[in-house]
Amino acid sequence: MPIFLPRPSPIPHPPSQPITSLSRLIHRISFLFLSAPMDRRSTTTAKRILKRKLEQEFAAEDGRNRKVMVSESDNAVPQQDKRSEIESQVRVLNSTFSSSESDRAASRTAAQFLSQLAKNADFVETIVDCGAVPALVMQLQPPPDVSGDGAFDPVQLEVEKACSFALALIAIQPQYQQVIVDAGALPLLVALLKRHKSHINSGIVPLVIRKATDAITNLAHENSNIKTLVRIEGGIPPLVELLDSVEPKVQRAAAGALRTLAFRNDGNKDEIVELNGLDTLVLMLESEDTKVHFEAVGAIGNLVHSSPHIKQKVLHAGALQPVINLLSSTCSESQREAALLIGQFATADSDCKVHIVQRGAISPLIDMLEASDVQLKEMSAFALGRLAQETHNQVGIVYHGGIEPLLKLLEAKNGSLQHNAAFTIFGLANNEDNIVDLIKVGAVQKLQDGDFMSEPTRECVSKTLKRIEENIDGRVLKRLLYSMRVVERTVQRQIAMALAHLCAPADRKAIFLDNNGLDFLLGLLDSGNLKHQNQGAAALYKLATKAPTILPVDTAPSSATPQVYLGEKFVNSSTLSDITFLVEGKRFYAHKICLLASSDTFRAMFDGGYKEGQAKDVEIPNITWEVFDLMMRFIYTGSVEVNIDVAHELLRAADQYLLDGLKRLCEYAIAQVSKHFPFCW
């Protein structure tokens, strides 16, 4: 989203040091670090966000300032030439640590030069190699010969601001975070935070505090050790106090720092809560400044993360309704954080799930499913998935139109987005009141035909189809049959296709003969739409393959030889195998005891003096692997599902090996298909 930056208040300068275009720009880009990358973003993403914001800021400058920027940070300048300039400015910082006006002015100019150059990541390594970090850290404190209020001299404050800004820029690169801390920066930055207690009316003080806050934020970013060090150095109390600042930008910076410090650091979380930081953060959720409530909701989200006891405190502090309100914010980042927080609240207990829905969360969450921002859709689906674990919420989500956008997300090329949508649909399918709606909009077909990127998602989809299948009975089936008579033909076909795959065997006659379900499926074959033709054929094929279960099957005559069924687990198992068949070049492990008891052909093969009786490997030349596998499964288990595609070939194999029971299954399958679908033959 576009970033609109307000101009900062004028900064007082000594007459001998007029404000330059460069210094104005330095003041203005200070905003960029008030939204420093949070721990839940990757380092690469954080750098990309920073670069984008810098580009947006520079593009907003007028032509004159843009020219200054180019001349001051021209990438075409050779590294060695820039290195000499950096070394020169570092020498200035090291040699001007005194209270004299000229030294302070020189220190300010040098620090501003380094902070401006540090915005270009290509020069940061050179800046650090030239010894700039200890020089900048040294300048964070008042010179040794300054006493009393001299520490608040405007020029000295400018020095501290520029040094803090430069260190914040350097700290964006993780490898330099510890370098800055080892140079002693943390206690000095924390001391700068405490400036709000005095001289608050000085226009420069809030700017110094913001820069120091941003430096702490960037130092602690994704660095658990430094997060803890900030607490040890006493940095959390002043940051909590700064949440009450009259300056919105200081509030925002403080919330951003606490957000970073709270992530995956229980000690920091507890101290923030003990200092009553929660109450102020909850109040900030209602700020009209989108940047303020964005940092506040992010900070609360990190406090709640993996901390059930803090989650309850946040709810007791009255955060639920303000967070729900942020789902409709004009700031997409606030919406995303609010949706994530709603998902976390929804895991608290069943009552909380209900209260979230009662307070109006469903409609904005469903609207967010169709946003252009992928992360926004992902967080919305995450929240809805948690809410969908409660019975009444399941119906409410469907009532508000949640099914179709969720089904659309199943087509996304994003694994997390797919999975969150699939998990939500899984919850919706747990309620029989939703089954008819799911089937009528084609959910079964989308679940069956979807290309899902991860195994957990595929498993979730499989369980969802099973849930739908288990709910197709009684009242639900009556509603579906009624719909097949009264709704438009497109929906009738959706229902017929779903029922072909999922209905119980006992209901097939009522569905496909008594209520014309078969006509709807056959009508799909005449459609000019190839997809509809394929779906119709798949549904008819499913009915055909399940044909043996529609009517009772006459059992084959009992064999005079007692049957021995070893069970499914021994099919093609090397365990205790004493004979191996070679089928299409592949080995199939078998057990003579099972074969002898099942087939006269095998009995003759092994006991009739043939060479196969003594062979370890027996080649089977005239049967495919698939058919041989099915035949052996029948021998080992006494039953097998006959697929119409191989029924004829399997019948020939059953006849060859004198497997009467298998012959009957094949003959019945072929007969049923011929009877119900004569057009197939």
XYZ file of C-alpha atoms in Angstrom:
681
model
C 0.000 0.000 0.000
C 1.280 3.531 -0.602
C 3.101 5.189 2.288
C 2.353 8.829 3.035
C 4.988 10.475 5.188
C 4.303 13.646 7.169
C 7.010 16.255 7.239
C 8.851 16.365 10.574
C 8.807 19.432 12.780
C 11.655 21.856 12.082
C 14.912 21.000 13.856
C 16.799 23.920 15.466
C 20.325 24.345 14.137
C 23.035 26.846 15.004
C 23.180 29.676 12.443
C 26.551 28.430 11.243
C 25.040 25.046 10.324
C 22.035 25.622 8.008
C 19.745 22.709 7.286
C 20.739 20.950 4.075
C 18.617 18.861 1.726
C 20.526 15.828 2.944
C 19.810 16.433 6.612
C 16.114 17.032 5.904
C 15.940 13.719 4.118
C 17.715 11.993 6.994
C 15.038 13.335 9.345
C 12.246 12.192 7.095
C 13.398 8.648 6.451
C 13.431 8.095 10.201
C 9.868 6.863 9.783
C 11.105 3.847 7.883
C 12.339 2.174 11.026
C 9.145 2.648 12.967
C 7.805 -0.354 11.057
C 10.952 -2.434 11.481
C 10.537 -6.087 10.408
C 9.009 -8.294 13.080
C 10.275 -11.699 14.119
C 7.486 -13.496 12.312
C 8.932 -12.275 9.009
C 12.013 -13.784 7.438
C 15.193 -11.716 7.293
C 14.990 -11.675 3.502
C 11.424 -10.379 3.637
C 12.422 -7.753 6.179
C 15.167 -6.407 3.938
C 12.846 -6.366 0.958
C 10.250 -4.367 2.909
C 12.887 -1.898 4.040
C 14.190 -1.442 0.488
C 10.652 -0.898 -0.839
C 9.888 1.725 1.794
C 13.130 3.531 1.093
C 12.340 3.629 -2.615
C 8.835 4.933 -1.924
C 10.197 7.624 0.364
C 12.807 8.811 -2.096
C 10.265 8.836 -4.921
C 8.109 11.179 -2.831
C 10.900 13.740 -2.532
C 11.019 16.737 -4.841
C 13.448 16.844 -7.750
C 16.063 18.848 -5.913
C 16.285 16.422 -3.018
C 16.391 13.442 -5.345
C 19.451 14.893 -6.992
C 21.104 15.334 -3.628
C 20.352 11.729 -2.790
C 21.922 10.474 -5.996
C 25.052 12.529 -5.539
C 25.480 11.490 -1.935
C 24.953 7.749 -2.457
C 25.927 7.169 -6.058
C 26.458 3.442 -6.516
C 28.844 4.158 -9.366
C 31.452 5.555 -6.945
C 34.253 2.971 -6.591
C 34.312 1.161 -3.258
C 37.894 2.228 -2.577
C 37.006 5.921 -3.031
C 34.005 5.560 -0.753
C 36.162 3.701 1.757
C 38.511 6.659 2.065
C 35.546 8.954 2.732
C 34.227 6.575 5.389
C 37.616 6.320 7.076
C 37.827 10.110 7.096
C 34.445 10.470 8.797
C 35.269 7.764 11.345
C 38.467 9.687 12.229
C 36.329 12.774 12.756
C 34.050 10.916 15.184
C 37.015 9.547 17.101
C 38.738 12.939 17.353
C 35.809 15.245 18.133
C 34.419 13.704 21.304
C 34.367 16.976 23.230
C 31.903 19.697 24.176
C 33.277 22.369 21.879
C 30.755 23.714 19.416
C 32.974 22.999 16.422
C 33.614 19.411 17.526
C 29.902 18.789 18.097
C 29.084 20.186 14.655
C 31.793 18.044 13.048
C 30.542 14.946 14.873
C 27.017 15.664 13.692
C 28.110 15.998 10.068
C 30.179 12.803 10.222
C 27.376 10.792 11.862
C 24.846 12.068 9.336
C 27.152 11.121 6.470
C 27.537 7.565 7.792
C 23.814 7.168 8.468
C 23.023 8.351 4.963
C 25.556 5.984 3.422
C 24.388 3.041 5.569
C 21.004 3.051 3.875
C 22.772 1.340 0.978
C 23.413 -2.245 2.097
C 26.396 -2.488 -0.264
C 28.379 -0.043 1.889
C 27.503 -1.414 5.336
C 30.335 -3.940 5.395
C 32.861 -1.234 4.535
C 31.413 1.065 7.204
C 31.834 -1.661 9.824
C 35.322 -2.638 8.612
C 36.448 0.978 8.929
C 35.652 0.952 12.656
C 32.518 3.074 12.507
C 30.544 1.060 15.094
C 32.646 1.879 18.199
C 32.971 5.486 17.027
C 29.188 5.836 16.657
C 28.577 4.146 20.017
C 31.029 6.499 21.735
C 29.137 9.493 20.377
C 25.835 8.227 21.866
C 26.902 9.631 25.238
C 27.538 13.262 26.180
C 31.227 14.247 25.978
C 33.117 13.879 29.266
C 33.396 17.637 29.834
C 29.647 18.250 29.564
C 27.741 18.804 32.807
C 24.188 19.541 33.838
C 21.783 20.315 31.040
C 24.526 20.393 28.478
C 23.532 16.857 27.542
C 20.399 18.362 26.000
C 22.202 20.795 23.767
C 20.385 20.698 20.385
C 23.563 19.888 18.487
C 24.451 17.062 20.889
C 20.934 15.670 20.458
C 21.438 15.808 16.700
C 24.634 13.794 17.121
C 22.872 11.167 19.215
C 19.996 10.983 16.754
C 22.260 10.489 13.744
C 24.392 7.893 15.541
C 21.320 5.939 16.644
C 19.965 6.076 13.119
C 23.237 4.794 11.636
C 23.385 1.931 14.133
C 19.751 1.036 13.355
C 20.616 0.787 9.672
C 23.698 -1.332 10.307
C 21.735 -3.636 12.627
C 19.412 -4.606 9.777
C 22.139 -7.022 8.744
C 22.097 -9.760 11.445
C 25.853 -10.404 11.374
C 26.483 -6.940 12.839
C 23.943 -7.039 15.671
C 26.351 -8.592 18.161
C 29.177 -6.306 16.975
C 27.091 -3.296 17.977
C 26.121 -4.835 21.323
C 29.744 -5.777 22.085
C 30.694 -2.156 21.470
C 28.489 -1.204 24.439
C 25.546 0.294 22.572
C 22.645 -1.207 24.542
C 22.972 0.644 27.884
C 23.527 3.927 26.021
C 20.466 3.387 23.820
C 18.371 2.521 26.892
C 19.598 5.729 28.544
C 18.381 7.691 25.531
C 14.926 6.118 25.931
C 14.705 7.668 29.381
C 15.029 11.185 27.963
C 11.237 11.395 27.876
C 11.225 12.011 31.621
C 12.724 15.467 31.165
C 12.925 18.104 28.455
C 9.983 16.483 26.725
C 9.009 19.813 25.182
C 12.232 19.943 23.234
C 11.321 19.099 19.640
C 14.463 17.040 19.062
C 14.063 14.763 22.101
C 11.221 12.640 20.633
C 13.290 12.186 17.476
C 16.273 10.953 19.491
C 13.999 8.566 21.408
C 12.509 7.219 18.195
C 15.924 6.585 16.651
C 17.152 4.860 19.812
C 13.970 2.756 19.890
C 14.422 1.776 16.254
C 18.034 0.786 16.907
C 16.953 -1.498 19.767
C 14.232 -3.006 17.574
C 16.663 -3.847 14.779
C 19.315 -5.159 17.158
C 16.832 -7.564 18.743
C 15.254 -8.689 15.484
C 15.434 -12.526 15.355
C 18.167 -12.489 18.008
C 17.007 -14.167 21.218
C 20.177 -13.335 23.162
C 19.925 -9.618 22.480
C 16.220 -9.634 23.352
C 17.146 -10.920 26.780
C 20.019 -8.425 27.097
C 17.602 -5.547 26.463
C 15.572 -6.720 29.458
C 18.701 -7.119 31.601
C 19.801 -3.581 30.687
C 16.424 -2.242 31.833
C 15.088 -1.427 28.378
C 11.538 -2.704 28.792
C 10.256 -0.268 31.489
C 11.007 2.891 29.473
C 9.542 1.310 26.336
C 6.304 0.539 28.213
C 6.269 4.135 29.510
C 6.725 5.433 25.961
C 3.445 3.781 24.963
C 1.792 6.702 26.786
C 3.754 9.311 24.839
C 1.811 12.228 23.381
C 3.787 11.694 20.175
C 2.033 9.024 18.019
C 5.301 8.203 16.248
C 7.018 7.538 19.569
C 4.069 5.361 20.612
C 4.362 3.449 17.379
C 8.112 2.978 17.715
C 7.764 1.753 21.314
C 5.022 -0.726 20.355
C 7.177 -1.978 17.490
C 10.118 -2.545 19.824
C 7.961 -4.389 22.374
C 6.531 -6.455 19.556
C 10.004 -7.642 18.603
C 11.149 -8.172 22.179
C 8.038 -10.209 23.075
C 8.305 -12.761 20.297
C 9.404 -16.144 21.664
C 10.845 -14.651 24.834
C 8.782 -15.552 27.896
C 10.828 -13.379 30.239
C 10.199 -10.291 28.143
C 6.517 -11.131 27.787
C 6.054 -11.473 31.523
C 7.798 -8.175 32.266
C 5.732 -6.289 29.681
C 2.547 -7.669 31.236
C 3.712 -7.013 34.805
C 4.408 -3.370 33.883
C 0.789 -3.030 32.650
C 1.871 -2.654 29.061
C -1.162 -4.685 27.955
C -3.672 -2.037 29.035
C -2.063 0.671 26.932
C -1.566 -1.619 23.927
C -5.283 -2.487 24.037
C -6.149 1.214 24.071
C -3.855 1.775 21.084
C -5.935 -0.728 19.085
C -8.577 1.989 18.817
C -6.186 4.615 17.474
C -7.254 6.299 14.244
C -3.610 6.202 13.163
C -3.353 2.944 11.219
C 0.382 2.681 11.892
C -0.216 2.888 15.634
C -2.878 0.181 15.785
C -0.853 -2.006 13.425
C 2.125 -2.072 15.804
C -0.185 -2.483 18.804
C -2.042 -5.492 17.397
C 1.280 -7.023 16.321
C 2.701 -6.584 19.825
C -0.367 -8.181 21.396
C -0.143 -11.024 18.889
C 3.438 -11.769 19.899
C 2.548 -11.595 23.594
C -0.268 -14.096 23.074
C 1.767 -16.474 20.889
C 2.324 -19.764 22.793
C 1.230 -18.107 26.062
C -2.276 -19.241 27.110
C -2.139 -17.327 30.406
C -1.342 -14.054 28.622
C -4.096 -14.783 26.104
C -6.603 -14.812 28.943
C -5.192 -11.552 30.328
C -5.497 -9.935 26.917
C -9.138 -10.992 26.697
C -9.818 -9.747 30.219
C -8.215 -6.425 29.254
C -10.989 -5.943 26.694
C -9.032 -6.610 23.514
C -11.571 -8.851 21.768
C -13.873 -6.224 20.279
C -11.117 -3.793 19.195
C -9.321 -6.669 17.459
C -12.545 -7.690 15.688
C -12.994 -4.069 14.614
C -9.521 -4.136 13.034
C -10.695 -6.872 10.667
C -12.345 -4.002 8.778
C -9.334 -1.680 8.978
C -8.128 0.158 5.885
C -4.655 -1.154 6.713
C -4.231 -4.652 5.281
C -1.329 -5.361 7.662
C -3.568 -4.585 10.655
C -6.258 -6.827 9.187
C -3.759 -9.653 8.797
C -2.478 -9.337 12.367
C -6.038 -9.094 13.703
C -7.077 -12.240 11.830
C -4.077 -14.109 13.203
C -4.966 -12.940 16.704
C -8.610 -13.981 16.241
C -7.378 -17.448 15.295
C -5.308 -17.554 18.476
C -8.229 -16.323 20.602
C -10.440 -18.994 19.032
C -8.254 -21.745 20.464
C -8.913 -20.528 23.996
C -12.252 -22.234 24.601
C -15.606 -22.929 22.984
C -17.265 -19.906 24.574
C -14.651 -17.602 23.092
C -15.298 -19.045 19.622
C -18.991 -18.246 19.994
C -18.341 -14.742 21.328
C -16.044 -13.928 18.423
C -18.815 -14.788 15.974
C -21.495 -13.010 17.982
C -19.411 -9.821 17.915
C -19.298 -9.709 14.136
C -16.065 -11.400 13.034
C -17.452 -13.764 10.392
C -18.399 -11.309 7.627
C -15.086 -9.405 7.498
C -13.118 -12.650 7.693
C -15.034 -14.048 4.720
C -14.507 -10.784 2.812
C -10.770 -11.151 3.447
C -10.785 -14.571 1.748
C -11.117 -12.731 -1.565
C -8.438 -10.113 -0.919
C -5.510 -9.719 -3.303
C -3.007 -10.095 -0.435
C -2.105 -13.807 -0.119
C -1.090 -13.483 3.542
C -4.383 -11.766 4.322
C -6.299 -14.669 2.788
C -4.115 -17.158 4.631
C -4.673 -15.554 8.042
C -8.411 -15.237 7.415
C -8.659 -18.925 6.500
C -6.587 -19.725 9.602
C -9.034 -17.840 11.840
C -12.108 -19.347 10.179
C -10.613 -22.821 10.526
C -10.383 -22.390 14.293
C -13.856 -20.889 14.534
C -15.239 -23.769 12.468
C -14.483 -26.211 15.266
C -17.673 -25.048 17.035
C -21.042 -26.435 15.909
C -23.040 -23.211 15.540
C -20.119 -21.357 13.983
C -19.959 -24.008 11.269
C -23.469 -23.103 10.158
C -22.804 -19.375 10.546
C -19.784 -19.480 8.226
C -21.842 -21.211 5.545
C -24.767 -18.817 6.046
C -22.491 -15.820 5.457
C -21.256 -17.258 2.145
C -17.985 -18.820 3.226
C -18.071 -22.045 1.189
C -17.346 -20.773 -2.315
C -14.374 -18.510 -1.480
C -12.896 -21.338 0.600
C -13.290 -23.770 -2.301
C -11.616 -21.250 -4.582
C -8.610 -21.133 -2.253
C -8.130 -24.880 -2.753
C -6.886 -23.964 -6.244
C -4.192 -21.628 -4.875
C -0.542 -22.376 -5.590
C 0.323 -21.763 -1.958
C 0.587 -24.766 0.356
C -0.320 -22.951 3.589
C -3.274 -21.213 1.990
C -4.545 -24.512 0.571
C -4.200 -26.257 3.907
C -5.940 -23.544 5.935
C -8.860 -23.554 3.485
C -9.049 -27.366 3.519
C -8.999 -27.430 7.321
C -11.873 -24.940 7.477
C -13.959 -26.984 5.024
C -13.173 -30.057 7.134
C -14.758 -28.257 10.093
C -17.816 -27.216 8.068
C -18.381 -30.814 6.951
C -18.768 -31.900 10.560
C -22.255 -30.387 10.674
C -25.056 -32.147 8.828
C -26.790 -28.785 8.305
C -23.959 -27.874 5.915
C -23.783 -31.080 3.871
C -26.478 -30.134 1.374
C -24.931 -26.711 0.784
C -21.470 -28.216 0.304
C -22.753 -30.732 -2.232
C -24.906 -28.233 -4.139
C -21.959 -25.884 -4.834
C -19.770 -28.734 -6.074
C -17.499 -29.140 -3.033
C -17.232 -32.903 -3.515
C -15.944 -32.537 -7.082
C -13.449 -29.837 -6.096
C -12.149 -31.938 -3.227
C -11.839 -35.008 -5.456
C -10.215 -33.221 -8.395
C -7.968 -30.788 -6.510
C -4.194 -30.717 -6.899
C -3.011 -30.457 -3.303
C 0.584 -29.583 -2.551
C 1.215 -31.374 0.745
C 0.412 -34.743 2.263
C -1.307 -33.210 5.364
C -3.647 -31.311 3.031
C -4.426 -34.438 1.020
C -5.138 -36.302 4.244
C -7.400 -33.480 5.440
C -9.329 -33.568 2.139
C -9.714 -37.349 2.378
C -11.131 -37.025 5.891
C -13.497 -34.287 4.721
C -14.913 -36.522 1.983
C -15.321 -39.266 4.566
C -17.221 -36.871 6.844
C -19.554 -35.881 4.034
C -20.130 -39.537 3.171
C -20.960 -40.399 6.782
C -23.533 -37.588 6.919
C -25.444 -38.629 3.781
C -28.381 -40.360 5.431
C -31.701 -39.626 7.081
C -32.652 -35.960 6.972
C -29.690 -34.981 4.805
C -30.522 -37.569 2.144
C -34.168 -36.479 2.124
C -33.116 -32.867 1.559
C -30.797 -33.905 -1.263
C -33.502 -35.983 -2.966
C -35.925 -33.082 -2.646
C -33.365 -30.728 -4.164
C -32.881 -33.114 -7.077
C -36.542 -32.539 -7.917
C -36.813 -28.761 -7.480
C -33.470 -27.040 -8.094
C -31.979 -26.055 -11.444
C -30.467 -28.762 -13.591
C -26.840 -27.737 -12.968
C -27.283 -28.248 -9.228
C -29.197 -31.502 -9.787
C -26.177 -32.854 -11.639
C -23.815 -31.737 -8.851
C -25.922 -33.649 -6.356
C -26.103 -36.754 -8.543
C -22.334 -36.783 -9.094
C -21.606 -36.436 -5.391
C -24.062 -39.166 -4.451
C -22.605 -41.519 -7.060
C -19.324 -41.370 -5.185
C -20.512 -41.169 -1.588
C -23.992 -42.553 -0.999
C -24.643 -45.800 0.859
C -25.308 -48.946 -1.265
C -28.811 -49.293 0.096
C -29.748 -45.807 -1.137
C -28.589 -46.167 -4.749
C -31.857 -47.447 -6.144
C -33.807 -44.586 -4.554
C -31.323 -42.030 -5.856
C -30.492 -43.203 -9.353
C -33.650 -45.026 -10.436
C -36.524 -43.630 -8.378
C -35.300 -40.000 -8.429
C -33.743 -39.906 -11.903
C -30.171 -39.576 -10.672
C -29.004 -41.831 -13.481
C -30.604 -39.553 -16.092
C -28.699 -36.555 -14.709
C -25.405 -38.411 -14.986
C -26.158 -39.629 -18.489
C -27.080 -36.085 -19.446
C -23.557 -34.976 -18.571
C -22.203 -37.241 -21.300
C -24.150 -35.210 -23.871
C -22.749 -31.930 -22.542
C -20.554 -29.901 -24.835
C -18.269 -29.222 -21.860
C -15.378 -31.690 -21.701
C -14.986 -31.222 -17.956
C -18.651 -32.085 -17.387
C -18.332 -35.116 -19.640
C -15.339 -36.351 -17.644
C -17.101 -35.782 -14.337
C -20.208 -37.597 -15.549
C -18.156 -40.517 -16.858
C -16.250 -40.717 -13.567
C -19.512 -40.816 -11.602
C -20.976 -43.526 -13.864
C -17.742 -45.465 -13.632
C -17.898 -45.272 -9.847
C -21.396 -46.708 -9.900
C -20.251 -49.454 -12.258
C -17.326 -50.517 -10.107
C -19.576 -50.612 -7.060
C -22.266 -52.571 -8.902
C -21.639 -55.859 -7.036
C -22.750 -54.177 -3.830
C -26.023 -52.812 -5.219
C -27.713 -56.217 -5.170
C -26.795 -59.316 -3.186
C -24.232 -61.510 -4.914
C -24.868 -65.204 -5.230
C -22.075 -66.936 -3.452
C -19.969 -69.449 -5.281
C -20.417 -73.126 -4.418
C -18.439 -74.179 -1.425
C -15.188 -75.808 -2.311
C -14.652 -79.368 -1.201
C -11.230 -78.286 -0.068
C -11.115 -76.260 3.180
C -9.947 -72.699 2.479
C -6.898 -71.175 4.164
C -6.834 -67.374 4.173
C -3.562 -65.955 5.430
C -4.844 -62.384 5.267
C -4.012 -59.105 3.493
C -0.712 -58.555 5.261
C 0.832 -61.657 3.665
C -0.008 -60.628 0.089
C 3.316 -60.306 -1.777
C 5.167 -60.530 1.544
C 8.574 -62.152 1.826
C 7.766 -63.225 5.381
C 7.785 -67.071 5.424
C 7.501 -67.058 1.620
C 8.493 -70.396 0.023
C 7.689 -69.679 -3.642
C 8.285 -66.659 -5.875
C 6.432 -65.876 -9.097
C 7.957 -63.761 -11.883
C 5.257 -61.565 -13.425
C 6.227 -58.975 -16.038
C 9.787 -59.171 -14.763
C 8.834 -58.444 -11.141
C 8.908 -60.814 -8.163
C 5.714 -61.740 -6.339
C 6.266 -63.538 -3.022
C 3.758 -66.292 -2.159
C 3.117 -69.183 0.251
C 2.415 -72.712 -1.014
C 0.091 -73.620 1.843
C -2.320 -70.877 0.823
C -2.110 -71.728 -2.895
C -2.575 -75.471 -2.373
C -5.711 -74.910 -0.303
C -7.282 -72.498 -2.814
C -6.761 -73.847 -6.316
C -6.679 -77.256 -7.998
C -4.376 -75.771 -10.628
C -1.790 -74.745 -8.036
C -2.220 -78.113 -6.296
C -1.391 -79.928 -9.522
C 1.496 -77.552 -10.208
C 3.224 -78.292 -6.906
C 2.175 -81.905 -6.200
C 1.823 -83.326 -9.734
C 5.458 -83.876 -10.557
C 5.832 -80.770 -12.714
C 9.091 -78.871 -12.752
C 7.387 -75.913 -11.002
C 7.031 -78.114 -7.929
C 10.777 -78.031 -7.302
C 11.519 -74.522 -8.632
C 12.113 -71.565 -6.356
C 10.969 -69.059 -9.004
C 7.999 -69.747 -11.298
C 7.437 -67.518 -14.340
C 3.841 -66.506 -15.179
C 3.933 -65.421 -18.850
C 0.334 -64.736 -19.822
C -1.093 -62.566 -17.006
C -0.447 -58.889 -16.241
C 0.893 -57.827 -12.856
C -2.361 -56.032 -11.954
C -4.534 -59.069 -12.696
C -2.162 -61.477 -10.958
C -2.100 -59.220 -7.878
C -5.917 -59.156 -7.740
C -6.107 -62.925 -8.145
C -3.631 -63.476 -5.327
C -5.486 -61.066 -3.062
C -8.631 -63.118 -3.565
C -6.700 -66.279 -2.713
C -5.265 -64.724 0.467
C -8.418 -62.943 1.700
C -11.404 -64.637 0.073
C -12.668 -61.393 -1.498
C -11.600 -58.630 -3.845
C -13.158 -55.550 -5.439
C -13.583 -56.218 -9.147
C -12.714 -53.227 -11.305
C -14.685 -53.305 -14.532
C -11.546 -52.340 -16.493
C -9.898 -55.678 -15.726
C -12.985 -57.822 -15.099
C -12.689 -59.776 -18.368
C -8.981 -60.450 -17.999
C -9.416 -61.358 -14.342
C -12.226 -63.742 -15.327
C -9.878 -65.565 -17.718
C -7.228 -65.867 -14.974
C -9.821 -67.150 -12.490
C -10.942 -69.749 -15.031
C -7.350 -70.811 -15.744
C -6.585 -71.329 -12.061
C -10.033 -72.794 -11.223
C -10.993 -70.088 -8.739
C -14.788 -70.434 -8.835
C -15.507 -67.728 -6.267
C -13.471 -65.176 -8.172
C -15.154 -66.229 -11.450
C -18.573 -65.500 -9.937
C -17.484 -62.005 -8.814
C -16.147 -61.175 -12.279
C -19.218 -62.507 -14.064
C -21.557 -60.575 -11.805
C -19.631 -57.306 -12.249
C -19.744 -57.676 -16.042
C -23.436 -58.562 -16.003
C -24.397 -55.574 -13.860
C -22.583 -53.095 -16.045
C -24.192 -54.598 -19.139
C -27.605 -54.347 -17.514
C -27.463 -50.782 -16.191
C -25.172 -49.223 -18.797
C -25.729 -51.019 -22.096
C -24.228 -48.068 -23.991
C -20.811 -49.031 -22.608
C -20.713 -52.310 -24.535
